[in-house]
Amino acid sequence: MATERPSTPPPHSAAVHPALPPGSPLTPEQVKRIEINRLKAKALRGQREADALSSKPSDSSNVVTGQKRAHATISTSNVPATLRDGRSKEPVKHGTLRPLDDIQPARNFAKYVEYDFSKMTDTKGGFLTVEDDPHNKALYAPNAGDKPAHMTLKEWERHQLLRSLRDRKEGPFEPGLSVLKKEENKLCRECGSLEIDWKWEDVFGCAICNTCKDKLPEKYSLLTKTEAREDYLLTDPELKDEELLPHLERPNPHKATFHNMMLFLRYQVEEYALGKKWGSAEALDEEFARREKDKKRRKEDKFKSKLQELKKKTRVDAYRRSRKGGVGSGAFGDDMDNGGRHNHTWGRAVENDEGIGVKTCVECGMEVEELEF
């Protein structure tokens, strides 16, 4: 059975439009008027929607999915200036341009003060700095061990090398030798060579070459301050006197933060100690032996005093134990039961945890410590 398929749009019928005759088309003037009215209605509707959205805060829940938002909903030209609007540039209260300044703190935090560090000045704690007087070198002296800012690393390494050569008087800083004035040239005191160590000549006043230093260590070796004080019995004031005993300073090899080593020339130390202070090597040996003997005597006296204190303490403790037992009066060592003097019978010495021998009386149980020399 064949059925007719409905067409789209369905044909106009007389029941729907009874006023129009069937099949009469619209005139161009009617079509133009209908289009103008439609555009006017659309414009009025858009204006009403924009006014309604601008009069109330925007709510994202009212936006229909797939519908474009109006320009008024995202425009910032009509945002009201409130106390919490940080973008506001107009004075809100008391003529201030910062809305957050009008927010008062809570009662518990009323004593809290908020500082604006951007408006504060660093006074350096009242101390004078280079900014106060940049031309005063006494006020601000840069550290000589630090690299200057205007130098590159390569230039700084070269500067350090030149400074080291200048201190050692080597390379381009070595004193020149004159051919015309040979009598002014300094020679080695051992071999007469012209190649002397200028650093030693400047510090110790000793013209000596490196070959002779290595060949004669018994004269030209260096002594530390500790060795000069212990071996030659010199005092600290004597060692610190540069006119009496010149010294050479070197960095401490044990730790960089320690004081520099003071190195003395052996033959100069021996000349002063044996020639001026003690007179001879025999006198130095006698003084050394006397000091060692005094040191040993003081050590023995200290040991005897400690031993005497230990004995007193042992006797007092034993007497207190005897009095605590309820026995009558008596001296330490008396046999309280028989009325006679008690003679201890000591057993074999046994070492305790501290490694000290302890003897115990077989009869009374008294313990004494035994020290062996």
Short mmCIF file of C-alpha atoms in Angstrom, two decimals:
data_model
loop_
_atom_site.label_atom_id
_atom_site.label_comp_id
_atom_site.label_asym_id
_atom_site.label_seq_id
_atom_site.Cartn_x
_atom_site.Cartn_y
_atom_site.Cartn_z
CA MET A 1 0.00 0.00 0.00
CA ALA A 2 1.55 3.19 -1.17
CA THR A 3 1.30 6.21 1.09
CA GLU A 4 2.18 9.79 0.33
CA ARG A 5 5.16 11.10 2.16
CA PRO A 6 4.55 14.52 3.90
CA SER A 7 6.56 17.37 2.48
CA THR A 8 8.45 19.97 4.51
CA PRO A 9 7.11 22.56 5.04
CA PRO A 10 3.55 21.32 4.69
CA PRO A 11 1.40 23.13 2.20
CA HIS A 12 -0.60 26.10 3.46
CA SER A 13 -4.22 25.36 4.00
CA ALA A 14 -7.20 27.64 4.09
CA ALA A 15 -7.96 26.72 7.70
CA VAL A 16 -4.65 28.07 8.88
CA HIS A 17 -4.77 31.33 6.99
CA PRO A 18 -8.40 32.01 6.29
CA ALA A 19 -7.86 35.68 5.41
CA LEU A 20 -5.42 35.02 2.63
CA PRO A 21 -6.51 33.50 -0.53
CA PRO A 22 -4.93 30.17 -1.22
CA GLY A 23 -1.71 30.29 -3.18
CA SER A 24 -1.25 34.14 -3.01
CA PRO A 25 2.49 35.08 -2.58
CA LEU A 26 3.83 37.98 -0.40
CA THR A 27 4.62 41.20 -2.07
CA PRO A 28 8.17 42.66 -1.83
CA GLU A 29 6.94 45.49 0.38
CA GLN A 30 5.51 42.97 2.86
CA VAL A 31 8.71 40.95 2.95
CA LYS A 32 10.76 44.10 3.54
CA ARG A 33 8.50 45.25 6.38
CA ILE A 34 8.61 41.81 8.06
CA GLU A 35 12.44 41.78 7.96
CA ILE A 36 12.72 45.28 9.43
CA ASN A 37 10.39 44.43 12.30
CA ARG A 38 12.34 41.25 13.04
CA LEU A 39 15.63 43.15 13.27
CA LYS A 40 14.10 45.80 15.55
CA ALA A 41 12.71 43.15 17.90
CA LYS A 42 16.07 41.39 18.03
CA ALA A 43 17.88 44.64 18.89
CA LEU A 44 15.38 45.49 21.65
CA ARG A 45 15.71 42.04 23.12
CA GLY A 46 19.50 42.23 23.20
CA GLN A 47 19.39 45.64 24.92
CA ARG A 48 17.02 44.35 27.62
CA GLU A 49 19.29 41.37 28.34
CA ALA A 50 22.33 43.63 28.62
CA ASP A 51 20.55 45.98 31.07
CA ALA A 52 19.38 43.06 33.18
CA LEU A 53 22.89 41.59 33.43
CA SER A 54 24.50 44.94 34.29
CA SER A 55 22.02 45.65 37.09
CA LYS A 56 22.85 42.45 39.02
CA PRO A 57 26.18 40.57 39.69
CA SER A 58 27.09 38.05 37.11
CA ASP A 59 26.33 34.46 37.99
CA SER A 60 28.01 31.76 36.06
CA SER A 61 25.13 29.39 36.83
CA ASN A 62 22.73 31.47 34.65
CA VAL A 63 24.87 31.03 31.55
CA VAL A 64 23.39 28.41 29.26
CA THR A 65 25.78 25.89 27.82
CA GLY A 66 26.66 26.74 24.25
CA GLN A 67 25.35 30.34 24.51
CA LYS A 68 27.76 33.22 23.99
CA ARG A 69 28.10 35.64 26.91
CA ALA A 70 27.30 39.28 26.35
CA HIS A 71 30.08 41.89 26.43
CA ALA A 72 28.56 43.53 29.50
CA THR A 73 29.13 40.38 31.57
CA ILE A 74 32.90 40.48 31.12
CA SER A 75 33.47 44.23 30.88
CA THR A 76 35.32 46.00 33.74
CA SER A 77 34.10 49.48 32.89
CA ASN A 78 31.10 49.28 35.21
CA VAL A 79 32.70 47.49 38.18
CA PRO A 80 31.69 49.28 41.41
CA ALA A 81 34.48 50.66 43.64
CA THR A 82 34.20 48.86 46.97
CA LEU A 83 36.50 48.65 49.98
CA ARG A 84 37.81 45.27 48.87
CA ASP A 85 38.45 46.28 45.29
CA GLY A 86 42.24 46.50 44.97
CA ARG A 87 41.99 47.89 41.43
CA SER A 88 40.28 51.07 42.57
CA LYS A 89 42.36 54.23 42.06
CA GLU A 90 39.95 56.68 43.75
CA PRO A 91 40.10 57.61 47.45
CA VAL A 92 37.78 55.42 49.46
CA LYS A 93 38.09 56.89 52.93
CA HIS A 94 40.25 59.49 54.63
CA GLY A 95 41.82 60.35 51.29
CA THR A 96 43.90 57.15 51.00
CA LEU A 97 44.54 55.33 47.77
CA ARG A 98 44.86 51.88 49.41
CA PRO A 99 41.48 50.29 50.23
CA LEU A 100 43.06 47.72 52.57
CA ASP A 101 44.30 50.51 54.87
CA ASP A 102 40.75 51.04 56.14
CA ILE A 103 40.39 47.44 57.34
CA GLN A 104 40.86 47.40 61.10
CA PRO A 105 42.65 44.47 62.80
CA ALA A 106 40.97 42.15 65.24
CA ARG A 107 41.02 42.89 68.95
CA ASN A 108 43.60 40.21 69.72
CA PHE A 109 45.98 41.65 67.13
CA ALA A 110 45.54 45.33 67.92
CA LYS A 111 49.15 45.65 69.13
CA TYR A 112 50.58 44.16 65.93
CA VAL A 113 52.37 46.69 63.76
CA GLU A 114 52.86 46.05 60.07
CA TYR A 115 55.95 47.74 58.64
CA ASP A 116 56.30 48.75 55.03
CA PHE A 117 59.91 47.82 54.27
CA SER A 118 59.79 49.55 50.91
CA LYS A 119 59.60 52.91 52.70
CA MET A 120 62.19 52.12 55.40
CA THR A 121 65.87 53.13 55.28
CA ASP A 122 68.66 50.75 56.31
CA THR A 123 70.87 52.71 58.72
CA LYS A 124 73.40 49.85 59.07
CA GLY A 125 72.78 49.71 62.82
CA GLY A 126 74.37 53.13 63.33
CA PHE A 127 77.78 52.05 61.98
CA LEU A 128 79.63 54.02 59.34
CA THR A 129 79.98 52.29 55.98
CA VAL A 130 81.63 52.96 52.67
CA GLU A 131 78.44 54.58 51.43
CA ASP A 132 78.85 57.35 54.02
CA ASP A 133 82.43 58.18 53.03
CA PRO A 134 83.61 56.18 49.97
CA HIS A 135 86.99 57.98 49.83
CA ASN A 136 88.03 57.18 53.40
CA LYS A 137 90.48 54.26 53.12
CA ALA A 138 90.85 54.01 56.89
CA LEU A 139 87.11 53.49 57.22
CA TYR A 140 86.87 50.92 54.47
CA ALA A 141 89.86 48.88 53.37
CA PRO A 142 89.15 46.00 50.95
CA ASN A 143 90.50 42.59 51.86
CA ALA A 144 93.80 42.00 50.10
CA GLY A 145 93.08 38.29 49.68
CA ASP A 146 89.86 38.78 47.71
CA LYS A 147 89.69 39.22 43.97
CA PRO A 148 88.70 42.77 42.94
CA ALA A 149 85.50 43.12 40.96
CA HIS A 150 87.17 44.76 37.94
CA MET A 151 89.70 41.90 37.51
CA THR A 152 89.16 38.72 35.57
CA LEU A 153 90.22 35.36 36.98
CA LYS A 154 93.23 35.17 34.68
CA GLU A 155 94.41 38.66 35.65
CA TRP A 156 93.95 37.83 39.34
CA GLU A 157 96.07 34.66 39.05
CA ARG A 158 98.81 36.63 37.31
CA HIS A 159 98.67 39.29 40.04
CA GLN A 160 99.02 36.64 42.76
CA LEU A 161 102.01 35.08 40.97
CA LEU A 162 103.75 38.45 40.70
CA ARG A 163 103.09 39.19 44.36
CA SER A 164 104.53 35.81 45.38
CA LEU A 165 107.67 36.42 43.27
CA ARG A 166 108.01 39.88 44.79
CA ASP A 167 107.85 38.48 48.32
CA ARG A 168 110.46 35.81 47.55
CA LYS A 169 112.56 38.22 45.45
CA GLU A 170 112.70 35.80 42.57
CA GLY A 171 112.33 36.10 38.81
CA PRO A 172 112.03 39.72 37.64
CA PHE A 173 112.22 40.98 41.23
CA GLU A 174 115.60 39.43 42.02
CA PRO A 175 118.20 42.10 42.88
CA GLY A 176 120.55 42.72 39.99
CA LEU A 177 124.27 42.05 40.03
CA SER A 178 126.58 44.89 39.09
CA VAL A 179 129.70 44.18 37.03
CA LEU A 180 131.19 47.61 37.69
CA LYS A 181 130.80 47.49 41.48
CA LYS A 182 131.86 43.98 42.39
CA GLU A 183 132.60 44.94 45.96
CA GLU A 184 128.91 45.69 46.53
CA ASN A 185 127.75 42.25 45.37
CA LYS A 186 126.86 39.87 48.21
CA LEU A 187 128.49 36.46 48.12
CA CYS A 188 127.66 33.18 49.82
CA ARG A 189 129.35 32.96 53.20
CA GLU A 190 130.34 29.33 52.61
CA CYS A 191 131.27 28.98 48.93
CA GLY A 192 131.39 32.58 47.68
CA SER A 193 128.68 32.08 45.06
CA LEU A 194 126.66 35.02 43.71
CA GLU A 195 123.41 33.03 43.62
CA ILE A 196 122.30 33.58 47.20
CA ASP A 197 118.83 33.25 48.69
CA TRP A 198 117.64 36.85 48.81
CA LYS A 199 114.69 35.99 51.05
CA TRP A 200 117.01 34.62 53.75
CA GLU A 201 119.31 37.60 53.30
CA ASP A 202 116.39 39.96 53.83
CA VAL A 203 114.89 38.13 56.86
CA PHE A 204 117.86 36.56 58.64
CA GLY A 205 120.65 38.75 57.25
CA CYS A 206 122.45 35.59 56.15
CA ALA A 207 123.93 35.42 52.63
CA ILE A 208 123.79 31.73 51.76
CA CYS A 209 123.07 29.84 48.56
CA ASN A 210 120.62 26.96 48.21
CA THR A 211 123.42 24.43 47.62
CA CYS A 212 125.14 25.24 50.91
CA LYS A 213 121.81 25.13 52.77
CA ASP A 214 121.26 21.57 51.64
CA LYS A 215 124.89 20.60 52.21
CA LEU A 216 125.14 21.95 55.80
CA PRO A 217 121.82 21.21 57.58
CA GLU A 218 123.49 21.27 61.02
CA LYS A 219 123.98 25.04 60.61
CA TYR A 220 121.34 26.29 58.17
CA SER A 221 118.30 24.18 58.98
CA LEU A 222 115.18 25.86 60.35
CA LEU A 223 113.87 25.32 63.88
CA THR A 224 110.30 25.78 64.99
CA LYS A 225 109.36 27.81 68.02
CA THR A 226 108.60 24.68 70.05
CA GLU A 227 111.98 23.13 69.25
CA ALA A 228 113.85 26.31 70.17
CA ARG A 229 111.95 26.57 73.46
CA GLU A 230 112.34 22.93 74.53
CA ASP A 231 115.82 22.08 73.18
CA TYR A 232 117.59 25.37 73.92
CA LEU A 233 115.46 26.49 76.92
CA LEU A 234 114.55 29.87 75.44
CA THR A 235 111.58 31.91 76.63
CA ASP A 236 108.72 33.34 74.57
CA PRO A 237 109.82 37.00 74.99
CA GLU A 238 113.25 36.07 73.64
CA LEU A 239 111.78 34.25 70.66
CA LYS A 240 109.40 37.11 69.84
CA ASP A 241 112.20 39.68 69.80
CA GLU A 242 113.04 40.04 66.10
CA GLU A 243 116.18 42.09 66.79
CA LEU A 244 117.49 39.32 69.03
CA LEU A 245 116.35 36.31 66.97
CA PRO A 246 114.87 37.06 63.51
CA HIS A 247 112.31 34.56 62.33
CA LEU A 248 110.58 33.57 59.12
CA GLU A 249 106.80 33.06 59.10
CA ARG A 250 105.16 30.26 57.16
CA PRO A 251 101.54 28.98 57.08
CA ASN A 252 100.79 26.32 59.69
CA PRO A 253 100.76 22.87 58.02
CA HIS A 254 98.44 21.37 60.65
CA LYS A 255 95.49 23.71 60.07
CA ALA A 256 95.02 26.83 58.01
CA THR A 257 93.23 28.68 60.81
CA PHE A 258 96.13 28.25 63.25
CA HIS A 259 98.77 30.91 63.75
CA ASN A 260 101.67 31.03 61.32
CA MET A 261 104.80 29.06 62.17
CA MET A 262 107.84 30.96 63.43
CA LEU A 263 110.98 29.43 61.92
CA PHE A 264 114.43 30.28 63.32
CA LEU A 265 117.87 29.70 61.82
CA ARG A 266 119.71 27.00 63.75
CA TYR A 267 123.17 28.59 63.94
CA GLN A 268 121.68 31.92 65.14
CA VAL A 269 119.73 30.16 67.89
CA GLU A 270 122.84 28.22 68.97
CA GLU A 271 124.98 31.36 68.98
CA TYR A 272 122.57 33.13 71.30
CA ALA A 273 121.70 30.17 73.56
CA LEU A 274 125.19 28.70 73.93
CA GLY A 275 127.21 31.90 73.66
CA LYS A 276 125.16 34.56 75.45
CA LYS A 277 122.51 32.94 77.64
CA TRP A 278 124.00 29.68 79.00
CA GLY A 279 127.68 30.14 78.13
CA SER A 280 128.39 26.64 76.84
CA ALA A 281 126.76 23.38 75.84
CA GLU A 282 127.72 21.80 79.20
CA ALA A 283 125.90 24.55 81.09
CA LEU A 284 122.85 24.00 78.91
CA ASP A 285 122.93 20.27 79.64
CA GLU A 286 123.21 20.94 83.38
CA GLU A 287 120.25 23.29 83.29
CA PHE A 288 118.25 20.77 81.32
CA ALA A 289 119.08 18.01 83.82
CA ARG A 290 118.17 20.26 86.75
CA ARG A 291 114.80 21.09 85.23
CA GLU A 292 114.08 17.43 84.51
CA LYS A 293 114.95 16.58 88.11
CA ASP A 294 112.65 19.30 89.43
CA LYS A 295 109.90 18.09 87.15
CA LYS A 296 110.28 14.54 88.43
CA ARG A 297 110.32 15.74 92.04
CA ARG A 298 107.14 17.74 91.56
CA LYS A 299 105.48 14.74 89.97
CA GLU A 300 106.46 12.51 92.91
CA ASP A 301 105.26 15.09 95.44
CA LYS A 302 101.95 15.29 93.67
CA PHE A 303 101.63 11.51 93.68
CA LYS A 304 102.47 11.31 97.40
CA SER A 305 99.89 13.96 98.25
CA LYS A 306 97.24 12.06 96.29
CA LEU A 307 98.23 8.84 98.05
CA GLN A 308 98.04 10.53 101.46
CA GLU A 309 94.55 11.80 100.69
CA LEU A 310 93.53 8.29 99.65
CA LYS A 311 94.82 6.83 102.92
CA LYS A 312 92.99 9.42 104.99
CA LYS A 313 89.81 8.71 103.13
CA THR A 314 90.20 4.97 103.66
CA ARG A 315 90.78 5.39 107.40
CA VAL A 316 87.80 7.70 107.84
CA ASP A 317 85.52 5.29 105.98
CA ALA A 318 86.70 2.34 108.07
CA TYR A 319 86.20 4.29 111.30
CA ARG A 320 82.70 5.28 110.25
CA ARG A 321 81.83 1.68 109.47
CA SER A 322 83.08 0.57 112.87
CA ARG A 323 81.11 3.27 114.68
CA LYS A 324 78.01 2.37 112.70
CA GLY A 325 78.23 -1.26 113.94
CA GLY A 326 77.26 -0.19 117.46
CA VAL A 327 80.60 -0.98 119.11
CA GLY A 328 82.05 1.24 121.79
CA SER A 329 84.75 3.83 121.31
CA GLY A 330 88.14 2.76 120.02
CA ALA A 331 90.92 3.70 117.68
CA PHE A 332 91.24 2.49 114.16
CA GLY A 333 93.04 -0.90 113.98
CA ASP A 334 91.97 -2.11 117.47
CA ASP A 335 90.31 -5.47 117.89
CA MET A 336 86.94 -4.35 119.29
CA ASP A 337 85.93 -7.86 120.39
CA ASN A 338 89.00 -8.94 122.35
CA GLY A 339 90.12 -5.49 123.49
CA GLY A 340 93.54 -5.79 121.83
CA ARG A 341 95.09 -4.35 118.68
CA HIS A 342 94.14 -6.06 115.46
CA ASN A 343 96.85 -7.09 113.00
CA HIS A 344 95.57 -7.39 109.46
CA THR A 345 96.22 -10.49 107.45
CA TRP A 346 96.21 -9.39 103.82
CA GLY A 347 95.41 -11.70 101.00
CA ARG A 348 96.67 -11.67 97.47
CA ALA A 349 96.24 -8.43 95.47
CA VAL A 350 93.45 -8.61 92.88
CA GLU A 351 92.98 -6.00 90.17
CA ASN A 352 89.64 -4.24 90.10
CA ASP A 353 87.82 -2.78 87.08
CA GLU A 354 90.11 0.26 87.02
CA GLY A 355 93.27 -1.85 86.88
CA ILE A 356 94.38 -1.08 90.46
CA GLY A 357 95.46 -3.89 92.79
CA VAL A 358 93.21 -4.32 95.85
CA LYS A 359 94.12 -6.37 98.96
CA THR A 360 91.52 -7.64 101.41
CA CYS A 361 92.05 -8.51 105.05
CA VAL A 362 91.10 -12.13 105.69
CA GLU A 363 89.77 -11.51 109.21
CA CYS A 364 88.02 -8.11 109.09
CA GLY A 365 87.41 -7.76 105.36
CA MET A 366 89.10 -4.35 105.08
CA GLU A 367 90.21 -3.46 101.56
CA VAL A 368 93.17 -1.27 100.61
CA GLU A 369 94.47 -0.27 97.20
CA GLU A 370 98.05 -1.17 96.32
CA LEU A 371 99.99 1.01 93.89
CA GLU A 372 103.13 -0.38 92.26
CA PHE A 373 105.95 1.86 91.06
#
